[in-house]
GROMACS .gro file of C-alpha atoms in nm:
model
  500
    1MET     CA    1   3.653   1.549  -0.439
    2ALA     CA    2   3.442   1.689  -0.154
    3ILE     CA    3   3.350   1.999  -0.355
    4GLY     CA    4   3.260   1.776  -0.648
    5LEU     CA    5   3.028   1.572  -0.427
    6ILE     CA    6   2.869   1.892  -0.301
    7GLY     CA    7   2.823   1.993  -0.664
    8ILE     CA    8   2.642   1.668  -0.745
    9ILE     CA    9   2.413   1.703  -0.444
   10ALA     CA   10   2.344   2.070  -0.524
   11SER     CA   11   2.261   1.981  -0.884
   12LEU     CA   12   2.020   1.710  -0.770
   13ILE     CA   13   1.843   1.949  -0.534
   14LEU     CA   14   1.822   2.204  -0.814
   15LEU     CA   15   1.680   1.947  -1.056
   16ILE     CA   16   1.410   1.845  -0.808
   17THR     CA   17   1.325   2.207  -0.727
   18LEU     CA   18   1.301   2.315  -1.090
   19ALA     CA   19   1.089   2.013  -1.185
   20TYR     CA   20   0.855   2.067  -0.891
   21ARG     CA   21   0.813   2.432  -0.984
   22GLY     CA   22   0.710   2.339  -1.337
   23VAL     CA   23   1.031   2.406  -1.531
   24PRO     CA   24   1.048   2.162  -1.826
   25VAL     CA   25   1.315   1.902  -1.760
   26ILE     CA   26   1.459   1.962  -2.106
   27VAL     CA   27   1.576   2.294  -1.957
   28ALA     CA   28   1.620   2.190  -1.594
   29ALA     CA   29   1.855   1.898  -1.671
   30PRO     CA   30   2.127   2.093  -1.857
   31ILE     CA   31   2.109   2.374  -1.599
   32SER     CA   32   2.156   2.123  -1.319
   33ALA     CA   33   2.437   1.952  -1.509
   34PHE     CA   34   2.606   2.289  -1.549
   35VAL     CA   35   2.602   2.340  -1.170
   36ALA     CA   36   2.758   1.998  -1.112
   37MET     CA   37   3.026   2.060  -1.376
   38LEU     CA   38   3.106   2.407  -1.244
   39LEU     CA   39   3.159   2.291  -0.886
   40SER     CA   40   3.353   1.984  -1.000
   41GLY     CA   41   3.596   2.193  -1.200
   42VAL     CA   42   3.560   2.000  -1.526
   43PRO     CA   43   3.581   2.174  -1.867
   44LEU     CA   44   3.232   2.295  -1.943
   45LEU     CA   45   3.209   2.297  -2.323
   46PRO     CA   46   3.376   1.958  -2.385
   47THR     CA   47   3.163   1.798  -2.113
   48PHE     CA   48   2.845   1.936  -2.265
   49THR     CA   49   2.928   1.838  -2.623
   50GLU     CA   50   3.112   1.510  -2.564
   51ILE     CA   51   2.928   1.366  -2.262
   52PHE     CA   52   2.589   1.535  -2.216
   53MET     CA   53   2.488   1.533  -2.583
   54PRO     CA   54   2.592   1.172  -2.659
   55GLY     CA   55   2.380   1.067  -2.360
   56VAL     CA   56   2.084   1.256  -2.503
   57ALA     CA   57   2.141   1.125  -2.853
   58GLY     CA   58   2.184   0.766  -2.735
   59PHE     CA   59   1.846   0.759  -2.562
   60ILE     CA   60   1.671   0.916  -2.860
   61SER     CA   61   1.841   0.674  -3.097
   62ASN     CA   62   1.723   0.374  -2.896
   63TYR     CA   63   1.366   0.475  -2.817
   64PHE     CA   64   1.244   0.742  -3.059
   65LEU     CA   65   1.040   0.500  -3.269
   66ILE     CA   66   0.869   0.364  -2.958
   67PHE     CA   67   0.774   0.713  -2.840
   68LEU     CA   68   0.661   0.805  -3.193
   69THR     CA   69   0.438   0.503  -3.255
   70GLY     CA   70   0.304   0.511  -2.901
   71ALA     CA   71   0.203   0.875  -2.930
   72ILE     CA   72   0.041   0.822  -3.270
   73PHE     CA   73  -0.150   0.518  -3.144
   74GLY     CA   74  -0.279   0.708  -2.844
   75ALA     CA   75  -0.388   1.002  -3.058
   76LEU     CA   76  -0.570   0.775  -3.304
   77MET     CA   77  -0.744   0.578  -3.029
   78LEU     CA   78  -0.867   0.903  -2.880
   79ALA     CA   79  -0.974   1.065  -3.208
   80SER     CA   80  -1.144   0.750  -3.337
   81GLY     CA   81  -1.351   0.727  -3.022
   82TYR     CA   82  -1.218   0.378  -2.950
   83ALA     CA   83  -1.057   0.464  -2.617
   84THR     CA   84  -1.371   0.632  -2.488
   85ALA     CA   85  -1.595   0.355  -2.623
   86LEU     CA   86  -1.385   0.087  -2.455
   87ALA     CA   87  -1.404   0.268  -2.123
   88GLN     CA   88  -1.779   0.315  -2.155
   89VAL     CA   89  -1.838  -0.051  -2.238
   90ILE     CA   90  -1.640  -0.177  -1.941
   91THR     CA   91  -1.795   0.066  -1.697
   92LYS     CA   92  -2.141  -0.029  -1.829
   93TRP     CA   93  -2.065  -0.397  -1.769
   94LEU     CA   94  -1.950  -0.340  -1.413
   95GLY     CA   95  -2.192  -0.066  -1.317
   96PRO     CA   96  -2.157   0.244  -1.098
   97LYS     CA   97  -2.171   0.047  -0.774
   98ARG     CA   98  -1.824  -0.085  -0.857
   99ALA     CA   99  -1.687   0.255  -0.951
  100VAL     CA  100  -1.338   0.196  -0.811
  101PHE     CA  101  -1.292  -0.146  -0.973
  102ALA     CA  102  -1.436  -0.028  -1.306
  103THR     CA  103  -1.201   0.270  -1.315
  104VAL     CA  104  -0.894   0.063  -1.228
  105LEU     CA  105  -0.975  -0.214  -1.477
  106THR     CA  106  -1.045   0.023  -1.766
  107SER     CA  107  -0.733   0.230  -1.696
  108ALA     CA  108  -0.522  -0.085  -1.677
  109LEU     CA  109  -0.651  -0.218  -2.009
  110MET     CA  110  -0.567   0.109  -2.180
  111THR     CA  111  -0.211   0.119  -2.048
  112TYR     CA  112  -0.143  -0.249  -2.109
  113GLY     CA  113  -0.291  -0.205  -2.455
  114GLY     CA  114  -0.029   0.053  -2.548
  115ILE     CA  115  -0.210   0.379  -2.471
  116SER     CA  116   0.020   0.638  -2.319
  117VAL     CA  117  -0.026   0.745  -1.959
  118PHE     CA  118  -0.135   1.097  -2.050
  119VAL     CA  119  -0.401   0.988  -2.298
  120ALA     CA  120  -0.532   0.724  -2.057
  121ALA     CA  121  -0.560   0.981  -1.778
  122PHE     CA  122  -0.741   1.228  -2.005
  123VAL     CA  123  -0.989   0.966  -2.128
  124MET     CA  124  -1.050   0.812  -1.787
  125PHE     CA  125  -1.113   1.127  -1.586
  126PRO     CA  126  -1.458   1.219  -1.721
  127LEU     CA  127  -1.571   0.856  -1.704
  128ALA     CA  128  -1.434   0.805  -1.354
  129ARG     CA  129  -1.599   1.129  -1.249
  130GLU     CA  130  -1.940   1.005  -1.363
  131LEU     CA  131  -1.889   0.668  -1.192
  132PHE     CA  132  -1.785   0.832  -0.867
  133LYS     CA  133  -2.079   1.071  -0.894
  134ALA     CA  134  -2.327   0.782  -0.936
  135ALA     CA  135  -2.170   0.599  -0.640
  136ASN     CA  136  -2.141   0.927  -0.443
  137LEU     CA  137  -1.775   0.859  -0.363
  138PRO     CA  138  -1.533   1.143  -0.271
  139ARG     CA  139  -1.366   1.296  -0.575
  140ARG     CA  140  -1.032   1.312  -0.395
  141LEU     CA  141  -0.991   0.937  -0.470
  142VAL     CA  142  -1.025   0.971  -0.848
  143PRO     CA  143  -0.652   1.043  -0.914
  144SER     CA  144  -0.531   0.750  -0.704
  145THR     CA  145  -0.788   0.515  -0.859
  146ILE     CA  146  -0.675   0.602  -1.210
  147ALA     CA  147  -0.313   0.583  -1.095
  148LEU     CA  148  -0.353   0.222  -0.981
  149GLY     CA  149  -0.455   0.125  -1.332
  150ILE     CA  150  -0.197   0.317  -1.533
  151LEU     CA  151   0.109   0.374  -1.313
  152THR     CA  152   0.171   0.048  -1.131
  153PHE     CA  153   0.131  -0.316  -1.236
  154THR     CA  154   0.056  -0.252  -1.604
  155MET     CA  155   0.361  -0.032  -1.641
  156THR     CA  156   0.644  -0.229  -1.480
  157ALA     CA  157   0.524  -0.568  -1.355
  158ILE     CA  158   0.289  -0.750  -1.592
  159PRO     CA  159   0.487  -0.936  -1.864
  160GLY     CA  160   0.450  -0.793  -2.212
  161ALA     CA  161   0.361  -0.439  -2.103
  162PRO     CA  162   0.452  -0.214  -2.400
  163GLN     CA  163   0.545   0.082  -2.180
  164ILE     CA  164   0.899   0.220  -2.204
  165GLN     CA  165   0.977   0.124  -1.843
  166ASN     CA  166   0.941  -0.243  -1.943
  167ILE     CA  167   1.145  -0.204  -2.260
  168ILE     CA  168   1.457  -0.027  -2.131
  169PRO     CA  169   1.602  -0.319  -1.929
  170GLY     CA  170   1.599  -0.536  -2.239
  171GLN     CA  171   1.859  -0.310  -2.401
  172PHE     CA  172   2.100  -0.385  -2.116
  173PHE     CA  173   2.021  -0.745  -2.023
  174GLY     CA  174   1.922  -0.894  -2.360
  175THR     CA  175   1.571  -0.972  -2.238
  176SER     CA  176   1.219  -0.922  -2.374
  177THR     CA  177   0.915  -0.744  -2.233
  178PHE     CA  178   0.790  -1.086  -2.122
  179ALA     CA  179   1.091  -1.140  -1.896
  180ALA     CA  180   1.032  -1.337  -1.573
  181PRO     CA  181   0.658  -1.386  -1.631
  182LEU     CA  182   0.592  -1.561  -1.299
  183ILE     CA  183   0.761  -1.287  -1.098
  184GLY     CA  184   0.577  -1.021  -1.296
  185ILE     CA  185   0.236  -1.182  -1.264
  186VAL     CA  186   0.269  -1.239  -0.890
  187ALA     CA  187   0.397  -0.885  -0.837
  188GLY     CA  188   0.121  -0.743  -1.056
  189ILE     CA  189  -0.147  -0.928  -0.861
  190LEU     CA  190   0.000  -0.804  -0.532
  191MET     CA  191   0.006  -0.443  -0.653
  192PHE     CA  192  -0.350  -0.470  -0.779
  193VAL     CA  193  -0.489  -0.639  -0.467
  194LEU     CA  194  -0.309  -0.411  -0.221
  195GLY     CA  195  -0.412  -0.107  -0.422
  196MET     CA  196  -0.777  -0.215  -0.431
  197VAL     CA  197  -0.774  -0.290  -0.058
  198TRP     CA  198  -0.641   0.059   0.014
  199LEU     CA  199  -0.888   0.233  -0.218
  200GLU     CA  200  -1.187   0.041  -0.080
  201TYR     CA  201  -1.071   0.110   0.276
  202ARG     CA  202  -1.023   0.479   0.204
  203SER     CA  203  -1.355   0.520   0.023
  204ARG     CA  204  -1.547   0.362   0.311
  205ALA     CA  205  -1.354   0.559   0.571
  206LEU     CA  206  -1.415   0.890   0.395
  207VAL     CA  207  -1.783   0.814   0.342
  208ARG     CA  208  -1.819   0.733   0.713
  209LYS     CA  209  -1.669   1.074   0.788
  210GLY     CA  210  -1.940   1.231   0.579
  211GLU     CA  211  -1.745   1.306   0.260
  212SER     CA  212  -1.926   1.274  -0.071
  213PHE     CA  213  -1.885   1.349  -0.440
  214GLY     CA  214  -2.048   1.689  -0.404
  215ASP     CA  215  -1.797   1.827  -0.156
  216THR     CA  216  -1.628   2.145  -0.273
  217THR     CA  217  -1.264   2.096  -0.373
  218ILE     CA  218  -0.985   2.340  -0.296
  219LEU     CA  219  -0.976   2.462  -0.656
  220GLU     CA  220  -1.352   2.513  -0.657
  221SER     CA  221  -1.334   2.709  -0.333
  222LYS     CA  222  -1.081   2.940  -0.498
  223PHE     CA  223  -1.219   2.966  -0.852
  224GLY     CA  224  -1.578   2.847  -0.829
  225ARG     CA  225  -1.759   2.531  -0.935
  226GLY     CA  226  -1.633   2.372  -1.256
  227ALA     CA  227  -1.275   2.475  -1.194
  228ASP     CA  228  -1.165   2.112  -1.226
  229LEU     CA  229  -1.291   2.106  -1.584
  230GLY     CA  230  -1.074   2.396  -1.687
  231LEU     CA  231  -0.744   2.229  -1.608
  232SER     CA  232  -0.769   1.908  -1.802
  233GLN     CA  233  -0.492   1.945  -2.056
  234PRO     CA  234  -0.213   2.204  -2.083
  235GLU     CA  235  -0.145   2.102  -2.439
  236SER     CA  236   0.174   2.294  -2.504
  237ASP     CA  237   0.363   2.121  -2.225
  238GLN     CA  238   0.226   1.767  -2.224
  239GLU     CA  239   0.448   1.462  -2.185
  240GLU     CA  240   0.298   1.126  -2.280
  241THR     CA  241   0.486   0.890  -2.048
  242ARG     CA  242   0.479   0.829  -1.679
  243GLU     CA  243   0.698   1.135  -1.657
  244GLY     CA  244   0.379   1.330  -1.738
  245VAL     CA  245   0.347   1.705  -1.763
  246ARG     CA  246   0.658   1.896  -1.663
  247ASN     CA  247   0.539   2.253  -1.711
  248VAL     CA  248   0.180   2.297  -1.609
  249ALA     CA  249   0.163   2.675  -1.625
  250SER     CA  250   0.052   2.727  -1.986
  251PRO     CA  251  -0.321   2.735  -2.059
  252PRO     CA  252  -0.493   2.487  -2.288
  253ARG     CA  253  -0.511   2.583  -2.653
  254ALA     CA  254  -0.833   2.501  -2.833
  255SER     CA  255  -0.814   2.298  -3.152
  256GLU     CA  256  -1.028   2.055  -3.346
  257ASP     CA  257  -0.880   1.744  -3.187
  258SER     CA  258  -0.781   1.866  -2.842
  259PRO     CA  259  -0.971   1.992  -2.538
  260ASP     CA  260  -1.074   2.352  -2.574
  261ALA     CA  261  -1.008   2.624  -2.322
  262GLU     CA  262  -1.307   2.507  -2.119
  263GLY     CA  263  -1.174   2.154  -2.094
  264LYS     CA  264  -1.431   1.997  -2.325
  265ALA     CA  265  -1.348   1.657  -2.470
  266PRO     CA  266  -1.193   1.651  -2.818
  267ARG     CA  267  -1.420   1.586  -3.113
  268THR     CA  268  -1.407   1.217  -3.190
  269LEU     CA  269  -1.553   0.972  -3.436
  270VAL     CA  270  -1.807   0.713  -3.328
  271PRO     CA  271  -1.695   0.348  -3.337
  272PRO     CA  272  -1.928   0.115  -3.534
  273ASN     CA  273  -1.984  -0.128  -3.243
  274ASN     CA  274  -1.861  -0.226  -2.899
  275ILE     CA  275  -1.620  -0.498  -3.017
  276VAL     CA  276  -1.402  -0.308  -3.264
  277PRO     CA  277  -1.241  -0.077  -3.001
  278PHE     CA  278  -1.094  -0.383  -2.827
  279ILE     CA  279  -0.918  -0.514  -3.139
  280PRO     CA  280  -0.623  -0.268  -3.148
  281PHE     CA  281  -0.549  -0.342  -2.782
  282LEU     CA  282  -0.556  -0.715  -2.845
  283LEU     CA  283  -0.324  -0.671  -3.142
  284VAL     CA  284  -0.065  -0.501  -2.925
  285PHE     CA  285  -0.045  -0.807  -2.701
  286ILE     CA  286  -0.078  -1.069  -2.976
  287VAL     CA  287   0.188  -0.921  -3.205
  288ASN     CA  288   0.424  -0.844  -2.917
  289PHE     CA  289   0.390  -1.197  -2.776
  290GLY     CA  290   0.401  -1.367  -3.114
  291CYS     CA  291   0.713  -1.186  -3.232
  292THR     CA  292   0.893  -1.236  -2.901
  293MET     CA  293   0.815  -1.604  -2.853
  294PHE     CA  294   0.778  -1.743  -3.204
  295VAL     CA  295   0.850  -1.520  -3.503
  296PHE     CA  296   1.184  -1.364  -3.409
  297PRO     CA  297   1.345  -1.687  -3.278
  298ALA     CA  298   1.245  -1.868  -3.599
  299LEU     CA  299   1.408  -1.616  -3.833
  300ASP     CA  300   1.766  -1.609  -3.954
  301TRP     CA  301   1.943  -1.307  -3.805
  302SER     CA  302   2.286  -1.365  -3.955
  303VAL     CA  303   2.249  -1.031  -4.131
  304LEU     CA  304   2.318  -0.864  -3.797
  305GLU     CA  305   2.678  -0.981  -3.824
  306ASP     CA  306   2.734  -0.707  -4.082
  307GLU     CA  307   2.956  -0.434  -3.938
  308LYS     CA  308   2.712  -0.161  -4.038
  309PHE     CA  309   2.470  -0.287  -3.770
  310GLY     CA  310   2.725  -0.235  -3.496
  311GLY     CA  311   2.754  -0.594  -3.384
  312ILE     CA  312   2.411  -0.611  -3.219
  313THR     CA  313   2.230  -0.939  -3.159
  314LEU     CA  314   1.861  -1.028  -3.160
  315ALA     CA  315   1.863  -1.026  -2.779
  316ASP     CA  316   1.980  -0.663  -2.782
  317ARG     CA  317   1.679  -0.540  -2.981
  318SER     CA  318   1.408  -0.805  -2.950
  319ALA     CA  319   1.205  -0.614  -2.689
  320THR     CA  320   1.211  -0.290  -2.887
  321TRP     CA  321   1.136  -0.450  -3.223
  322ALA     CA  322   0.846  -0.658  -3.088
  323VAL     CA  323   0.673  -0.360  -2.924
  324LEU     CA  324   0.738  -0.145  -3.232
  325LEU     CA  325   0.570  -0.397  -3.462
  326ALA     CA  326   0.285  -0.440  -3.215
  327LEU     CA  327   0.214  -0.067  -3.206
  328LEU     CA  328   0.240  -0.041  -3.586
  329ALA     CA  329  -0.011  -0.325  -3.622
  330ALA     CA  330  -0.248  -0.151  -3.382
  331ILE     CA  331  -0.214   0.181  -3.567
  332LEU     CA  332  -0.282   0.010  -3.899
  333SER     CA  333  -0.592  -0.160  -3.758
  334VAL     CA  334  -0.739   0.171  -3.642
  335LEU     CA  335  -0.677   0.325  -3.985
  336LEU     CA  336  -0.824   0.026  -4.169
  337PHE     CA  337  -1.136   0.018  -3.954
  338ASN     CA  338  -1.182   0.388  -4.029
  339ILE     CA  339  -1.068   0.385  -4.392
  340ARG     CA  340  -1.369   0.588  -4.502
  341ARG     CA  341  -1.295   0.848  -4.237
  342ILE     CA  342  -0.918   0.851  -4.267
  343ARG     CA  343  -0.913   1.222  -4.346
  344ASN     CA  344  -1.065   1.288  -4.006
  345LEU     CA  345  -0.788   1.086  -3.843
  346TRP     CA  346  -0.498   1.225  -4.042
  347ALA     CA  347  -0.473   1.544  -3.836
  348SER     CA  348  -0.468   1.338  -3.517
  349LEU     CA  349  -0.194   1.117  -3.657
  350ILE     CA  350   0.017   1.424  -3.730
  351ASP     CA  351  -0.056   1.569  -3.387
  352GLY     CA  352   0.043   1.241  -3.227
  353ALA     CA  353   0.374   1.244  -3.412
  354LYS     CA  354   0.441   1.601  -3.299
  355ASN     CA  355   0.346   1.521  -2.941
  356SER     CA  356   0.606   1.244  -2.925
  357LEU     CA  357   0.891   1.494  -2.939
  358GLN     CA  358   0.871   1.664  -2.602
  359PRO     CA  359   0.837   1.344  -2.396
  360ILE     CA  360   1.143   1.180  -2.547
  361PHE     CA  361   1.353   1.496  -2.538
  362ASN     CA  362   1.257   1.554  -2.174
  363THR     CA  363   1.363   1.204  -2.075
  364ALA     CA  364   1.671   1.214  -2.296
  365SER     CA  365   1.776   1.540  -2.131
  366GLU     CA  366   1.763   1.365  -1.793
  367VAL     CA  367   1.973   1.082  -1.934
  368GLY     CA  368   2.228   1.338  -2.057
  369TYR     CA  369   2.235   1.485  -1.707
  370GLY     CA  370   2.301   1.138  -1.567
  371ALA     CA  371   2.586   1.084  -1.812
  372VAL     CA  372   2.751   1.404  -1.688
  373ILE     CA  373   2.712   1.305  -1.323
  374ALA     CA  374   2.855   0.957  -1.393
  375SER     CA  375   3.159   1.113  -1.561
  376LEU     CA  376   3.258   1.325  -1.259
  377GLY     CA  377   3.533   1.207  -1.026
  378ALA     CA  378   3.314   1.248  -0.718
  379PHE     CA  379   3.070   0.997  -0.861
  380THR     CA  380   3.300   0.717  -0.744
  381ILE     CA  381   3.187   0.796  -0.389
  382ILE     CA  382   2.824   0.747  -0.491
  383ARG     CA  383   2.916   0.435  -0.683
  384ASP     CA  384   3.093   0.284  -0.383
  385GLY     CA  385   2.796   0.373  -0.165
  386ILE     CA  386   2.552   0.202  -0.400
  387PHE     CA  387   2.755  -0.117  -0.423
  388GLY     CA  388   2.811  -0.104  -0.049
  389VAL     CA  389   2.438  -0.144   0.013
  390SER     CA  390   2.448  -0.512  -0.076
  391SER     CA  391   2.654  -0.763  -0.268
  392ASN     CA  392   2.337  -0.902  -0.425
  393ALA     CA  393   2.272  -0.792  -0.783
  394LEU     CA  394   1.893  -0.767  -0.743
  395ILE     CA  395   1.909  -0.555  -0.428
  396THR     CA  396   2.180  -0.329  -0.565
  397SER     CA  397   1.996  -0.276  -0.893
  398ALA     CA  398   1.664  -0.213  -0.719
  399VAL     CA  399   1.810   0.038  -0.472
  400SER     CA  400   2.011   0.234  -0.727
  401THR     CA  401   1.729   0.244  -0.983
  402SER     CA  402   1.469   0.342  -0.725
  403VAL     CA  403   1.679   0.617  -0.565
  404ILE     CA  404   1.785   0.774  -0.895
  405SER     CA  405   1.428   0.755  -1.028
  406GLY     CA  406   1.312   0.928  -0.710
  407VAL     CA  407   1.568   1.206  -0.745
  408THR     CA  408   1.485   1.272  -1.109
  409GLY     CA  409   1.111   1.219  -1.067
  410SER     CA  410   1.125   0.994  -1.372
  411ALA     CA  411   1.095   0.616  -1.389
  412SER     CA  412   1.239   0.577  -1.738
  413GLY     CA  413   1.497   0.852  -1.697
  414GLY     CA  414   1.616   0.726  -1.359
  415MET     CA  415   1.637   0.367  -1.476
  416THR     CA  416   1.833   0.462  -1.788
  417ILE     CA  417   2.076   0.668  -1.582
  418ALA     CA  418   2.127   0.382  -1.337
  419LEU     CA  419   2.171   0.118  -1.607
  420ASN     CA  420   2.403   0.335  -1.816
  421ALA     CA  421   2.623   0.376  -1.510
  422PHE     CA  422   2.596   0.029  -1.355
  423GLY     CA  423   2.416  -0.200  -1.601
  424PRO     CA  424   2.722  -0.409  -1.699
  425ASP     CA  425   2.818  -0.442  -1.331
  426PHE     CA  426   2.468  -0.559  -1.239
  427ALA     CA  427   2.472  -0.815  -1.520
  428GLU     CA  428   2.815  -0.944  -1.418
  429MET     CA  429   2.713  -0.970  -1.052
  430ALA     CA  430   2.392  -1.153  -1.144
  431GLU     CA  431   2.579  -1.401  -1.362
  432GLU     CA  432   2.829  -1.474  -1.086
  433GLN     CA  433   2.546  -1.524  -0.835
  434GLY     CA  434   2.339  -1.745  -1.063
  435ILE     CA  435   2.061  -1.489  -1.099
  436SER     CA  436   1.886  -1.487  -1.437
  437MET     CA  437   1.888  -1.177  -1.656
  438GLU     CA  438   1.509  -1.207  -1.675
  439ALA     CA  439   1.473  -1.175  -1.298
  440LEU     CA  440   1.712  -0.880  -1.303
  441HIS     CA  441   1.503  -0.719  -1.579
  442ARG     CA  442   1.177  -0.755  -1.388
  443ILE     CA  443   1.307  -0.635  -1.051
  444THR     CA  444   1.484  -0.336  -1.210
  445SER     CA  445   1.172  -0.241  -1.403
  446MET     CA  446   0.952  -0.261  -1.094
  447ALA     CA  447   1.203  -0.066  -0.887
  448SER     CA  448   1.186   0.224  -1.131
  449GLY     CA  449   0.815   0.264  -1.058
  450GLY     CA  450   0.833   0.339  -0.687
  451LEU     CA  451   1.021   0.636  -0.547
  452ASP     CA  452   0.981   0.818  -0.877
  453SER     CA  453   0.629   0.913  -0.760
  454MET     CA  454   0.754   1.189  -0.534
  455PRO     CA  455   0.548   1.513  -0.535
  456HIS     CA  456   0.762   1.657  -0.816
  457ASN     CA  457   0.692   1.361  -1.045
  458GLY     CA  458   0.529   1.472  -1.368
  459ALA     CA  459   0.268   1.198  -1.369
  460VAL     CA  460   0.151   1.303  -1.025
  461ILE     CA  461   0.123   1.662  -1.144
  462THR     CA  462  -0.059   1.546  -1.459
  463LEU     CA  463  -0.316   1.339  -1.273
  464LEU     CA  464  -0.392   1.606  -1.017
  465LEU     CA  465  -0.416   1.868  -1.289
  466VAL     CA  466  -0.650   1.662  -1.504
  467CYS     CA  467  -0.870   1.570  -1.207
  468GLY     CA  468  -0.876   1.920  -1.061
  469MET     CA  469  -0.728   1.813  -0.729
  470SER     CA  470  -0.448   1.954  -0.516
  471HIS     CA  471  -0.156   1.769  -0.358
  472LYS     CA  472  -0.314   1.836  -0.019
  473GLU     CA  473  -0.636   1.658  -0.116
  474SER     CA  474  -0.515   1.360  -0.317
  475TYR     CA  475  -0.139   1.306  -0.292
  476LYS     CA  476  -0.162   1.091   0.021
  477ASP     CA  477  -0.359   0.825  -0.167
  478VAL     CA  478  -0.159   0.862  -0.487
  479CYS     CA  479   0.158   0.818  -0.281
  480VAL     CA  480   0.033   0.496  -0.122
  481ILE     CA  481  -0.078   0.354  -0.458
  482THR     CA  482   0.216   0.454  -0.678
  483LEU     CA  483   0.504   0.477  -0.429
  484LEU     CA  484   0.454   0.278  -0.111
  485ILE     CA  485   0.286  -0.030  -0.258
  486PRO     CA  486   0.528  -0.073  -0.555
  487VAL     CA  487   0.828  -0.033  -0.323
  488VAL     CA  488   0.690  -0.291  -0.077
  489VAL     CA  489   0.599  -0.536  -0.353
  490THR     CA  490   0.941  -0.501  -0.516
  491ALA     CA  491   1.108  -0.571  -0.180
  492ILE     CA  492   0.888  -0.877  -0.132
  493MET     CA  493   0.964  -1.011  -0.480
  494ILE     CA  494   1.344  -0.988  -0.452
  495PRO     CA  495   1.379  -1.300  -0.230
  496PHE     CA  496   1.125  -1.474  -0.453
  497ALA     CA  497   1.333  -1.389  -0.761
  498MET     CA  498   1.649  -1.527  -0.600
  499ILE     CA  499   1.511  -1.878  -0.572
  500LEU     CA  500   1.372  -1.904  -0.924
   0.00000   0.00000   0.00000
């Protein structure tokens, strides 16, 4: 048992090391699982084929359509010019003097509107750069400012968020993306306010020290001015979720609808006016909310009793189906508004579909790794330790989800691993303690978006890469925004959730 525990710990260290060094998790996860299996003395081939692969396949089966439609929507919004137009309109309304607020608000609208993290970061960087330049604010704050909008409250807290981190708990607790709206709204406001306070404090403090937009960055000191523009998108290894880019070593490949080797923006269409770009985002919310609250409950779902559907209920799939329909409606709206230019968008649609594969396989590979770890005898020690932290379902779920997400550097992967291993136990504990499944959903979702933002997290690497900043320059602020604040807010909200 002791050797098995050592094997689990060694495999975790290996997974973190490989991810931090840029090895794609689709490769790092099975290698790390192999180390754990080898030291635990379990049969290798049966464990790989009967435990690892079903874990991978299960995640893909549940969430492939979400990844697919999300990636296509993001690609179409970028190629149609709608994402850029929306950002430009909002920043024009607010003006350069409110550079931080304008960047956060625009980033948040994109993420809450269904745009993937990677696309939002790519679109926002050049706009944030111009805003920060006009306000003469230090560039080191650009990654953390974008991060507040796309990696915190709009991803895990605000009800209805179409991001995968807000969908996964519904599969285990029979809840929707609008679960525990009061808890989510309060938590979202706290994350936003605390994040803005930190960013405003930091911007003023750095300006007082004499820092400005024109200061030379570490990359520029090594490679010359403009180095930040040459690192905006390593296309071959992108991952369009919070898990971000896993392998950042490959150079960008120029193509018609992607940044070229010099980091130039992709060729896009021009939207007809300033209102149309907002419509697809509004559709995501309207369709998601309408299906969840009104349409689905009003329909007859007796067909699900058929054995071929595996005995699922509406509660089991409501969150996934609602977001799926919302994204499809948004995709259709973009195509209809550009019906005369649909040939120009077709290549982007295909690229979006292709780009959905690596993100889901990366996360699924982590889930397969988690399935292997959970199957080992030594895992009972970890299980007992987790449930020994507290007898409260919310605390236990938050701690386990946060720790595993931190180890894997993946919010969705860590949460899936935790819920696959302990989900039924959490639900049973919550029911016995009179805690609603909706509260459990919201706390678990928020907990996934905290410790996952360790330096090896792919989203951190993505943001720094896109913005041309190093960990030394910008990680401190990114850490406060995406790790410290979400963890503190989640801890604050647990007692609040207990009394609701």
